XYZ file of C-alpha atoms in Angstrom:
194
model
C 22.923 16.365 -19.234
C 21.132 18.863 -21.690
C 18.110 20.733 -20.335
C 15.620 19.096 -22.746
C 17.037 15.605 -21.469
C 16.500 16.763 -17.833
C 12.939 18.170 -18.690
C 11.920 14.745 -20.436
C 13.494 12.734 -17.602
C 11.392 14.762 -15.236
C 8.032 14.122 -17.095
C 9.000 10.325 -17.433
C 9.468 10.291 -13.721
C 6.374 12.143 -13.111
C 4.286 9.818 -15.451
C 5.488 6.839 -13.487
C 4.881 8.063 -10.204
C 1.365 9.024 -11.528
C 0.845 5.649 -12.787
C 2.064 3.925 -9.357
C -0.045 6.131 -7.293
C -3.316 5.133 -9.518
C -2.186 1.409 -9.600
C -1.829 1.407 -5.783
C -5.251 2.949 -5.411
C -6.579 0.410 -7.561
C -4.800 -2.496 -5.360
C -5.877 -0.964 -2.239
C -9.983 -0.550 -3.547
C -9.525 -3.989 -4.937
C -8.253 -5.480 -1.638
C -10.769 -3.644 0.149
C -13.627 -5.208 -2.005
C -12.332 -8.779 -1.652
C -12.318 -8.401 2.066
C -15.786 -7.014 2.246
C -16.728 -9.832 0.045
C -14.920 -12.357 2.443
C -16.925 -10.741 5.516
C -20.311 -11.315 3.640
C -19.277 -14.838 2.927
C -18.582 -15.319 6.551
C -21.832 -13.581 7.584
C -23.619 -16.375 5.609
C -22.034 -19.213 8.094
C -19.757 -20.744 5.698
C -16.522 -22.813 6.973
C -14.026 -19.870 7.214
C -10.759 -21.668 6.771
C -11.961 -23.957 3.996
C -13.612 -21.057 2.263
C -10.273 -18.994 2.218
C -8.209 -21.792 1.170
C -10.638 -22.504 -1.897
C -10.864 -18.805 -2.566
C -6.964 -18.216 -2.450
C -6.375 -21.253 -4.885
C -9.027 -20.211 -7.354
C -7.698 -16.587 -7.242
C -4.048 -17.646 -7.599
C -5.049 -20.004 -10.581
C -6.694 -17.159 -12.278
C -4.070 -14.842 -11.483
C -0.779 -16.337 -11.048
C 1.400 -12.977 -11.086
C -0.550 -11.814 -7.983
C 1.560 -13.378 -5.455
C -0.438 -11.429 -2.763
C -3.323 -13.790 -3.087
C -2.596 -16.232 -0.189
C -4.904 -17.059 2.796
C -2.976 -14.856 5.049
C -3.384 -12.002 2.956
C -6.997 -12.656 2.298
C -7.523 -12.644 6.139
C -5.711 -9.239 6.100
C -7.992 -7.981 3.344
C -10.901 -9.134 5.406
C -9.428 -7.162 8.444
C -8.900 -4.231 6.247
C -12.412 -4.163 5.191
C -13.737 -4.631 8.764
C -11.471 -1.807 10.076
C -12.369 0.904 7.555
C -16.206 -0.467 6.845
C -16.965 2.387 4.530
C -15.960 1.722 1.039
C -16.926 5.243 -0.348
C -13.705 7.173 -0.256
C -11.259 4.626 0.868
C -8.874 5.436 -1.796
C -9.069 9.205 -0.900
C -8.648 8.544 2.744
C -4.600 8.329 3.784
C -4.839 4.570 4.015
C -5.799 4.256 0.569
C -2.651 6.067 -0.413
C -0.432 3.645 1.112
C 1.057 0.466 -0.033
C -0.293 -2.741 1.159
C 2.717 -3.528 3.205
C 1.929 -0.338 5.044
C -1.643 -1.113 5.623
C -0.783 -4.595 6.938
C 1.531 -2.996 9.437
C -1.299 -0.834 10.500
C -3.726 -3.911 10.952
C -1.124 -6.084 12.731
C 0.532 -3.823 14.965
C -2.290 -1.562 16.216
C -5.696 -2.551 17.711
C -7.086 1.067 17.945
C -8.770 2.383 14.681
C -8.030 5.860 15.775
C -4.261 5.067 15.872
C -4.407 3.366 12.693
C -5.854 6.313 10.952
C -3.364 8.813 12.623
C -0.398 6.592 11.641
C -1.785 6.393 8.020
C -2.258 10.181 7.945
C 1.252 10.686 9.220
C 2.729 8.244 6.835
C 1.197 9.793 3.832
C 1.909 13.333 5.008
C 5.647 12.752 5.594
C 6.014 9.998 3.010
C 7.298 7.539 5.473
C 8.840 4.216 4.098
C 7.630 0.884 5.494
C 10.652 0.739 7.932
C 10.002 4.515 9.039
C 6.264 3.605 9.688
C 7.213 0.565 11.911
C 10.006 2.617 13.804
C 7.269 5.313 14.500
C 4.720 2.906 15.618
C 6.985 0.954 17.722
C 8.445 4.216 19.389
C 4.587 5.472 19.998
C 5.235 8.359 18.142
C 1.282 9.533 18.675
C 2.137 9.840 22.306
C 4.711 12.538 21.978
C 4.180 14.106 18.378
C 4.485 17.908 18.835
C 6.557 18.411 15.793
C 6.554 16.323 12.612
C 9.647 13.879 12.583
C 12.482 15.010 10.437
C 12.136 13.329 7.089
C 14.450 14.761 4.372
C 12.354 12.819 1.704
C 9.362 14.984 2.323
C 11.690 17.972 1.349
C 12.336 16.320 -1.978
C 10.155 16.203 -5.038
C 7.458 13.239 -4.115
C 8.527 11.279 -7.060
C 11.884 10.826 -5.316
C 10.666 10.037 -1.607
C 10.948 6.381 -0.209
C 7.206 5.928 -0.227
C 7.274 6.469 -4.212
C 10.174 4.255 -4.292
C 8.436 1.571 -2.341
C 5.044 2.227 -4.404
C 7.418 1.494 -7.509
C 8.705 -1.864 -6.091
C 5.555 -2.967 -4.357
C 5.047 -6.620 -5.304
C 1.301 -6.208 -5.077
C 1.110 -3.382 -7.413
C 3.522 -4.971 -9.877
C 1.664 -8.191 -9.550
C -1.692 -6.529 -10.061
C -0.282 -4.737 -13.241
C 1.109 -8.284 -14.287
C 3.939 -6.805 -16.271
C 7.617 -7.456 -16.154
C 8.873 -4.044 -15.047
C 11.946 -2.271 -16.071
C 12.650 0.412 -13.639
C 15.594 2.865 -13.505
C 17.775 0.312 -15.330
C 16.867 -2.558 -13.207
C 14.828 -5.534 -14.654
C 12.585 -6.967 -12.061
C 11.313 -9.985 -13.708
C 11.446 -11.225 -17.429
C 11.725 -8.773 -20.188
C 9.038 -6.500 -21.552
C 7.396 -8.051 -24.775
C 5.124 -6.631 -27.271
């Protein structure tokens, strides 16, 4: 491969990774806003189950490619907004840099907010994949973390890390963008149109 091709391939990879991170930040910010809106509605005394069911139906009808707009996910969005109540800067916090699946694991596996934030920070710092995050939570990594866990992906270019790859394939981000994505030669859904 020529040096010119290698350089251009690196530029494309870098641009894709930048877009993935920006799209993920938008998804996380949007999910926080949806969760906050649900919390406000609940405070007004509406029937929670019926309201969530109706909301999920309306959102899925408006955005059919966003498969994450389920009643269960809306509950997680509500829990997300409840757990991180300060909207300002949510996407600058470690939790705002993680794929939605990571956030859901933090919400469902941990009750302590300080631990959620600790694991979110470590997941970003060490570019943990979803399975690595789950493994570290299950092993109670916070109780004996004197050295960062060995993670070869952290030594690689960030665009090649497992976390970056998961952002690339995250159904929430792909659905939010509403595109048939062609990545690294693999067609995810449909074919690109002009």
